Amino acid sequence: MREIVAGFAAWSGSNGTKHIPGGKFAHIGVAVKRIEAVLPFYCEQLGMLLLQQEVVDREQVKICMLGCGEMRLELLEPLGTESPVGKFLRKRGEGMHHLAFEVRDIEQQLAHLRNQGVRLLDECPRQGANDSLIAFLHPQAASGVLIELIQSLPRKESGDERADPAENR
């Protein structure tokens, strides 16, 4: 664990060279075989609250966001064995999948990280849960930890719907 923290500190800016401007910690992602099988533990034994459930068809994943105070935990269940989370489970088993950070401008952040020599899994943002834009950094950038960047999109004036991502580019 010390290596992960040290590697992430080096990537995230404790040395003053690389950082996430305006970024804040968003959640920890945990890959599971079946959300329904683990939900009682997190909700009943740990007292976490169920905040959101959603299927992200494009990523072939079902997500369940849990909260405890300011902390967020995202449970990830694959919708198929060849989905990214399905492949992760086959290779590594259940457990921590990623750390996520919210950023103001994901495209600007990706360009900044690319210019700093950080290896990216996603060169361009893609659609994520809750109509957000997401991109992943290669685990080698943070001592084996998969890092997700998230940009929440502004809501349309009508209220409930999120703005079209194409309108923000």
mmCIF file of N, CA and C in Angstrom, residues 2-96:
data_model
loop_
_atom_site.group_PDB
_atom_site.id
_atom_site.type_symbol
_atom_site.label_atom_id
_atom_site.label_comp_id
_atom_site.label_asym_id
_atom_site.label_seq_id
_atom_site.Cartn_x
_atom_site.Cartn_y
_atom_site.Cartn_z
ATOM 1 N N ARG A 2 1.980 1.222 0.711
ATOM 2 C CA ARG A 2 2.878 2.376 0.762
ATOM 3 C C ARG A 2 3.346 2.753 -0.644
ATOM 4 N N GLU A 3 3.616 1.722 -1.498
ATOM 5 C CA GLU A 3 4.077 1.994 -2.856
ATOM 6 C C GLU A 3 2.995 2.699 -3.665
ATOM 7 N N ILE A 4 1.733 2.282 -3.489
ATOM 8 C CA ILE A 4 0.627 2.909 -4.208
ATOM 9 C C ILE A 4 0.510 4.367 -3.812
ATOM 10 N N VAL A 5 0.523 4.637 -2.518
ATOM 11 C CA VAL A 5 0.410 6.015 -2.037
ATOM 12 C C VAL A 5 1.582 6.853 -2.529
ATOM 13 N N ALA A 6 2.796 6.316 -2.448
ATOM 14 C CA ALA A 6 3.975 7.061 -2.898
ATOM 15 C C ALA A 6 3.909 7.320 -4.397
ATOM 16 N N GLY A 7 3.513 6.305 -5.163
ATOM 17 C CA GLY A 7 3.409 6.476 -6.610
ATOM 18 C C GLY A 7 2.346 7.478 -6.982
ATOM 19 N N PHE A 8 1.208 7.414 -6.305
ATOM 20 C CA PHE A 8 0.146 8.359 -6.611
ATOM 21 C C PHE A 8 0.529 9.767 -6.196
ATOM 22 N N ALA A 9 1.201 9.920 -5.055
ATOM 23 C CA ALA A 9 1.639 11.252 -4.622
ATOM 24 C C ALA A 9 2.576 11.857 -5.654
ATOM 25 N N ALA A 10 3.463 11.051 -6.209
ATOM 26 C CA ALA A 10 4.382 11.560 -7.233
ATOM 27 C C ALA A 10 3.617 11.990 -8.470
ATOM 28 N N TRP A 11 2.607 11.226 -8.856
ATOM 29 C CA TRP A 11 1.822 11.571 -10.036
ATOM 30 C C TRP A 11 0.942 12.787 -9.790
ATOM 31 N N SER A 12 0.360 12.877 -8.588
ATOM 32 C CA SER A 12 -0.671 13.878 -8.351
ATOM 33 C C SER A 12 -0.151 15.247 -7.978
ATOM 34 N N GLY A 13 1.132 15.410 -7.754
ATOM 35 C CA GLY A 13 1.622 16.762 -7.618
ATOM 36 C C GLY A 13 2.306 17.128 -6.335
ATOM 37 N N SER A 14 2.595 16.188 -5.457
ATOM 38 C CA SER A 14 3.256 16.561 -4.214
ATOM 39 C C SER A 14 4.647 17.116 -4.476
ATOM 40 N N ASN A 15 5.206 16.836 -5.660
ATOM 41 C CA ASN A 15 6.513 17.396 -5.995
ATOM 42 C C ASN A 15 6.390 18.696 -6.789
ATOM 43 N N GLY A 16 5.161 19.150 -7.033
ATOM 44 C CA GLY A 16 4.944 20.432 -7.687
ATOM 45 C C GLY A 16 5.031 20.402 -9.201
ATOM 46 N N THR A 17 5.236 19.239 -9.814
ATOM 47 C CA THR A 17 5.386 19.214 -11.261
ATOM 48 C C THR A 17 4.139 18.740 -11.995
ATOM 49 N N LYS A 18 3.393 17.833 -11.416
ATOM 50 C CA LYS A 18 2.198 17.305 -12.071
ATOM 51 C C LYS A 18 1.044 17.393 -11.084
ATOM 52 N N HIS A 19 -0.115 17.825 -11.571
ATOM 53 C CA HIS A 19 -1.248 17.964 -10.665
ATOM 54 C C HIS A 19 -2.554 17.955 -11.447
ATOM 55 N N ILE A 20 -3.633 17.877 -10.720
ATOM 56 C CA ILE A 20 -4.957 17.957 -11.312
ATOM 57 C C ILE A 20 -5.541 19.305 -10.905
ATOM 58 N N PRO A 21 -5.435 20.325 -11.751
ATOM 59 C CA PRO A 21 -5.980 21.635 -11.383
ATOM 60 C C PRO A 21 -7.482 21.543 -11.129
ATOM 61 N N GLY A 22 -7.914 21.971 -9.975
ATOM 62 C CA GLY A 22 -9.330 21.969 -9.629
ATOM 63 C C GLY A 22 -9.896 20.595 -9.378
ATOM 64 N N GLY A 23 -9.052 19.560 -9.364
ATOM 65 C CA GLY A 23 -9.541 18.204 -9.191
ATOM 66 C C GLY A 23 -9.831 17.876 -7.744
ATOM 67 N N LYS A 24 -10.774 16.962 -7.555
ATOM 68 C CA LYS A 24 -11.065 16.496 -6.200
ATOM 69 C C LYS A 24 -11.388 15.009 -6.259
ATOM 70 N N PHE A 25 -11.148 14.331 -5.147
ATOM 71 C CA PHE A 25 -11.419 12.903 -5.081
ATOM 72 C C PHE A 25 -12.909 12.664 -5.253
ATOM 73 N N ALA A 26 -13.286 11.695 -6.097
ATOM 74 C CA ALA A 26 -14.694 11.415 -6.364
ATOM 75 C C ALA A 26 -15.155 10.102 -5.727
ATOM 76 N N HIS A 27 -14.464 8.999 -6.019
ATOM 77 C CA HIS A 27 -14.885 7.709 -5.470
ATOM 78 C C HIS A 27 -13.818 6.644 -5.668
ATOM 79 N N ILE A 28 -14.062 5.499 -5.020
ATOM 80 C CA ILE A 28 -13.274 4.283 -5.223
ATOM 81 C C ILE A 28 -14.173 3.310 -5.975
ATOM 82 N N GLY A 29 -13.664 2.730 -7.049
ATOM 83 C CA GLY A 29 -14.412 1.738 -7.809
ATOM 84 C C GLY A 29 -14.013 0.337 -7.382
ATOM 85 N N VAL A 30 -15.004 -0.528 -7.169
ATOM 86 C CA VAL A 30 -14.763 -1.912 -6.750
ATOM 87 C C VAL A 30 -15.482 -2.843 -7.728
ATOM 88 N N ALA A 31 -14.732 -3.737 -8.352
ATOM 89 C CA ALA A 31 -15.307 -4.708 -9.280
ATOM 90 C C ALA A 31 -15.860 -5.897 -8.495
ATOM 91 N N VAL A 32 -17.107 -6.263 -8.805
ATOM 92 C CA VAL A 32 -17.760 -7.394 -8.138
ATOM 93 C C VAL A 32 -18.450 -8.264 -9.188
ATOM 94 N N LYS A 33 -18.661 -9.533 -8.850
ATOM 95 C CA LYS A 33 -19.356 -10.432 -9.775
ATOM 96 C C LYS A 33 -20.842 -10.100 -9.830
ATOM 97 N N ARG A 34 -21.436 -9.857 -8.648
ATOM 98 C CA ARG A 34 -22.868 -9.545 -8.569
ATOM 99 C C ARG A 34 -23.094 -8.493 -7.496
ATOM 100 N N ILE A 35 -23.612 -7.356 -7.881
ATOM 101 C CA ILE A 35 -23.884 -6.277 -6.929
ATOM 102 C C ILE A 35 -24.835 -6.755 -5.836
ATOM 103 N N GLU A 36 -25.882 -7.479 -6.231
ATOM 104 C CA GLU A 36 -26.882 -7.928 -5.257
ATOM 105 C C GLU A 36 -26.268 -8.790 -4.159
ATOM 106 N N ALA A 37 -25.193 -9.493 -4.467
ATOM 107 C CA ALA A 37 -24.553 -10.369 -3.480
ATOM 108 C C ALA A 37 -23.754 -9.588 -2.442
ATOM 109 N N VAL A 38 -23.220 -8.424 -2.811
ATOM 110 C CA VAL A 38 -22.371 -7.666 -1.880
ATOM 111 C C VAL A 38 -23.074 -6.459 -1.266
ATOM 112 N N LEU A 39 -24.185 -6.045 -1.860
ATOM 113 C CA LEU A 39 -24.899 -4.862 -1.369
ATOM 114 C C LEU A 39 -25.310 -4.966 0.099
ATOM 115 N N PRO A 40 -25.814 -6.110 0.574
ATOM 116 C CA PRO A 40 -26.170 -6.197 1.994
ATOM 117 C C PRO A 40 -24.992 -5.907 2.930
ATOM 118 N N PHE A 41 -23.795 -6.366 2.582
ATOM 119 C CA PHE A 41 -22.636 -6.095 3.433
ATOM 120 C C PHE A 41 -22.394 -4.596 3.552
ATOM 121 N N TYR A 42 -22.327 -3.914 2.424
ATOM 122 C CA TYR A 42 -22.023 -2.481 2.450
ATOM 123 C C TYR A 42 -23.142 -1.663 3.097
ATOM 124 N N CYS A 43 -24.402 -2.037 2.823
ATOM 125 C CA CYS A 43 -25.523 -1.254 3.362
ATOM 126 C C CYS A 43 -25.896 -1.642 4.794
ATOM 127 N N GLU A 44 -25.976 -2.935 5.075
ATOM 128 C CA GLU A 44 -26.422 -3.373 6.394
ATOM 129 C C GLU A 44 -25.288 -3.428 7.415
ATOM 130 N N GLN A 45 -24.171 -4.013 7.048
ATOM 131 C CA GLN A 45 -23.073 -4.126 8.005
ATOM 132 C C GLN A 45 -22.272 -2.824 8.135
ATOM 133 N N LEU A 46 -22.042 -2.126 7.029
ATOM 134 C CA LEU A 46 -21.251 -0.889 7.085
ATOM 135 C C LEU A 46 -22.105 0.373 7.146
ATOM 136 N N GLY A 47 -23.403 0.235 6.923
ATOM 137 C CA GLY A 47 -24.299 1.385 7.035
ATOM 138 C C GLY A 47 -24.209 2.389 5.896
ATOM 139 N N MET A 48 -23.706 1.962 4.738
ATOM 140 C CA MET A 48 -23.621 2.870 3.596
ATOM 141 C C MET A 48 -25.000 3.039 2.975
ATOM 142 N N LEU A 49 -25.211 4.175 2.328
ATOM 143 C CA LEU A 49 -26.484 4.472 1.685
ATOM 144 C C LEU A 49 -26.394 4.223 0.189
ATOM 145 N N LEU A 50 -27.453 3.639 -0.369
ATOM 146 C CA LEU A 50 -27.542 3.441 -1.808
ATOM 147 C C LEU A 50 -27.935 4.775 -2.436
ATOM 148 N N LEU A 51 -27.063 5.340 -3.251
ATOM 149 C CA LEU A 51 -27.295 6.653 -3.845
ATOM 150 C C LEU A 51 -27.805 6.573 -5.272
ATOM 151 N N GLN A 52 -27.338 5.580 -6.021
ATOM 152 C CA GLN A 52 -27.680 5.525 -7.442
ATOM 153 C C GLN A 52 -27.378 4.145 -7.991
ATOM 154 N N GLN A 53 -28.218 3.685 -8.909
ATOM 155 C CA GLN A 53 -27.929 2.480 -9.685
ATOM 156 C C GLN A 53 -28.154 2.832 -11.145
ATOM 157 N N GLU A 54 -27.303 2.317 -12.002
ATOM 158 C CA GLU A 54 -27.407 2.655 -13.420
ATOM 159 C C GLU A 54 -26.705 1.586 -14.247
ATOM 160 N N VAL A 55 -27.230 1.357 -15.433
ATOM 161 C CA VAL A 55 -26.560 0.511 -16.412
ATOM 162 C C VAL A 55 -25.940 1.434 -17.447
ATOM 163 N N VAL A 56 -24.652 1.256 -17.691
ATOM 164 C CA VAL A 56 -23.952 2.019 -18.723
ATOM 165 C C VAL A 56 -23.705 1.037 -19.865
ATOM 166 N N ASP A 57 -24.645 1.021 -20.817
ATOM 167 C CA ASP A 57 -24.598 0.049 -21.912
ATOM 168 C C ASP A 57 -23.294 0.121 -22.694
ATOM 169 N N ARG A 58 -22.834 1.326 -22.946
ATOM 170 C CA ARG A 58 -21.623 1.514 -23.753
ATOM 171 C C ARG A 58 -20.408 0.811 -23.125
ATOM 172 N N GLU A 59 -20.356 0.776 -21.788
ATOM 173 C CA GLU A 59 -19.248 0.132 -21.074
ATOM 174 C C GLU A 59 -19.588 -1.295 -20.644
ATOM 175 N N GLN A 60 -20.822 -1.740 -20.934
ATOM 176 C CA GLN A 60 -21.300 -3.064 -20.546
ATOM 177 C C GLN A 60 -21.125 -3.306 -19.052
ATOM 178 N N VAL A 61 -21.606 -2.342 -18.256
ATOM 179 C CA VAL A 61 -21.430 -2.437 -16.809
ATOM 180 C C VAL A 61 -22.668 -1.892 -16.093
ATOM 181 N N LYS A 62 -22.972 -2.522 -14.975
ATOM 182 C CA LYS A 62 -23.998 -2.016 -14.064
ATOM 183 C C LYS A 62 -23.241 -1.394 -12.904
ATOM 184 N N ILE A 63 -23.616 -0.171 -12.531
ATOM 185 C CA ILE A 63 -22.939 0.482 -11.410
ATOM 186 C C ILE A 63 -23.931 0.735 -10.285
ATOM 187 N N CYS A 64 -23.395 0.768 -9.095
ATOM 188 C CA CYS A 64 -24.171 1.078 -7.905
ATOM 189 C C CYS A 64 -23.305 2.004 -7.057
ATOM 190 N N MET A 65 -23.749 3.242 -6.885
ATOM 191 C CA MET A 65 -22.982 4.218 -6.104
ATOM 192 C C MET A 65 -23.508 4.214 -4.672
ATOM 193 N N LEU A 66 -22.588 4.022 -3.731
ATOM 194 C CA LEU A 66 -22.906 4.021 -2.305
ATOM 195 C C LEU A 66 -22.217 5.203 -1.651
ATOM 196 N N GLY A 67 -22.795 5.686 -0.559
ATOM 197 C CA GLY A 67 -22.189 6.807 0.138
ATOM 198 C C GLY A 67 -22.176 6.612 1.637
ATOM 199 N N CYS A 68 -21.181 7.211 2.252
ATOM 200 C CA CYS A 68 -21.051 7.252 3.702
ATOM 201 C C CYS A 68 -20.391 8.589 4.008
ATOM 202 N N GLY A 69 -21.177 9.565 4.430
ATOM 203 C CA GLY A 69 -20.644 10.911 4.596
ATOM 204 C C GLY A 69 -20.194 11.436 3.247
ATOM 205 N N GLU A 70 -18.962 11.927 3.179
ATOM 206 C CA GLU A 70 -18.411 12.447 1.925
ATOM 207 C C GLU A 70 -17.821 11.347 1.042
ATOM 208 N N MET A 71 -17.624 10.147 1.583
ATOM 209 C CA MET A 71 -16.989 9.054 0.848
ATOM 210 C C MET A 71 -17.981 8.393 -0.099
ATOM 211 N N ARG A 72 -17.506 8.059 -1.309
ATOM 212 C CA ARG A 72 -18.320 7.368 -2.302
ATOM 213 C C ARG A 72 -17.614 6.088 -2.724
ATOM 214 N N LEU A 73 -18.419 5.029 -2.887
ATOM 215 C CA LEU A 73 -17.926 3.738 -3.339
ATOM 216 C C LEU A 73 -18.781 3.330 -4.531
ATOM 217 N N GLU A 74 -18.136 3.013 -5.652
ATOM 218 C CA GLU A 74 -18.846 2.612 -6.862
ATOM 219 C C GLU A 74 -18.633 1.119 -7.078
ATOM 220 N N LEU A 75 -19.718 0.348 -6.966
ATOM 221 C CA LEU A 75 -19.652 -1.082 -7.251
ATOM 222 C C LEU A 75 -19.875 -1.276 -8.743
ATOM 223 N N LEU A 76 -19.049 -2.112 -9.370
ATOM 224 C CA LEU A 76 -19.089 -2.345 -10.813
ATOM 225 C C LEU A 76 -19.363 -3.814 -11.083
ATOM 226 N N GLU A 77 -20.459 -4.101 -11.773
ATOM 227 C CA GLU A 77 -20.807 -5.475 -12.146
ATOM 228 C C GLU A 77 -20.792 -5.579 -13.668
ATOM 229 N N PRO A 78 -20.025 -6.508 -14.223
ATOM 230 C CA PRO A 78 -19.977 -6.623 -15.683
ATOM 231 C C PRO A 78 -21.287 -7.170 -16.241
ATOM 232 N N LEU A 79 -21.652 -6.704 -17.432
ATOM 233 C CA LEU A 79 -22.825 -7.240 -18.116
ATOM 234 C C LEU A 79 -22.438 -8.366 -19.069
ATOM 235 N N GLY A 80 -21.151 -8.602 -19.206
ATOM 236 C CA GLY A 80 -20.662 -9.685 -20.053
ATOM 237 C C GLY A 80 -19.226 -10.017 -19.704
ATOM 238 N N THR A 81 -18.810 -11.226 -20.023
ATOM 239 C CA THR A 81 -17.453 -11.654 -19.670
ATOM 240 C C THR A 81 -16.381 -10.937 -20.482
ATOM 241 N N GLU A 82 -16.738 -10.385 -21.644
ATOM 242 C CA GLU A 82 -15.763 -9.684 -22.478
ATOM 243 C C GLU A 82 -15.801 -8.171 -22.278
ATOM 244 N N SER A 83 -16.614 -7.695 -21.353
ATOM 245 C CA SER A 83 -16.628 -6.263 -21.028
ATOM 246 C C SER A 83 -15.338 -5.928 -20.283
ATOM 247 N N PRO A 84 -14.962 -4.645 -20.225
ATOM 248 C CA PRO A 84 -13.740 -4.291 -19.487
ATOM 249 C C PRO A 84 -13.738 -4.802 -18.039
ATOM 250 N N VAL A 85 -14.853 -4.663 -17.339
ATOM 251 C CA VAL A 85 -14.908 -5.134 -15.949
ATOM 252 C C VAL A 85 -14.929 -6.662 -15.905
ATOM 253 N N GLY A 86 -15.575 -7.301 -16.874
ATOM 254 C CA GLY A 86 -15.564 -8.762 -16.949
ATOM 255 C C GLY A 86 -14.155 -9.305 -17.120
ATOM 256 N N LYS A 87 -13.377 -8.669 -17.994
ATOM 257 C CA LYS A 87 -11.979 -9.078 -18.201
ATOM 258 C C LYS A 87 -11.153 -8.838 -16.943
ATOM 259 N N PHE A 88 -11.412 -7.708 -16.267
ATOM 260 C CA PHE A 88 -10.708 -7.400 -15.016
ATOM 261 C C PHE A 88 -10.969 -8.496 -13.986
ATOM 262 N N LEU A 89 -12.239 -8.882 -13.811
ATOM 263 C CA LEU A 89 -12.591 -9.917 -12.834
ATOM 264 C C LEU A 89 -11.944 -11.255 -13.180
ATOM 265 N N ARG A 90 -11.937 -11.601 -14.452
ATOM 266 C CA ARG A 90 -11.334 -12.864 -14.873
ATOM 267 C C ARG A 90 -9.836 -12.889 -14.555
ATOM 268 N N LYS A 91 -9.175 -11.753 -14.750
ATOM 269 C CA LYS A 91 -7.725 -11.685 -14.541
ATOM 270 C C LYS A 91 -7.345 -11.491 -13.074
ATOM 271 N N ARG A 92 -8.087 -10.638 -12.344
ATOM 272 C CA ARG A 92 -7.672 -10.250 -10.989
ATOM 273 C C ARG A 92 -8.646 -10.639 -9.879
ATOM 274 N N GLY A 93 -9.860 -10.993 -10.235
ATOM 275 C CA GLY A 93 -10.857 -11.302 -9.217
ATOM 276 C C GLY A 93 -11.493 -10.033 -8.666
ATOM 277 N N GLU A 94 -12.410 -10.217 -7.725
ATOM 278 C CA GLU A 94 -13.111 -9.074 -7.145
ATOM 279 C C GLU A 94 -12.157 -8.215 -6.322
ATOM 280 N N GLY A 95 -12.445 -6.930 -6.284
ATOM 281 C CA GLY A 95 -11.630 -6.027 -5.479
ATOM 282 C C GLY A 95 -11.541 -4.643 -6.085
ATOM 283 N N MET A 96 -10.609 -3.854 -5.537
ATOM 284 C CA MET A 96 -10.462 -2.474 -5.986
ATOM 285 C C MET A 96 -10.154 -2.421 -7.477
#
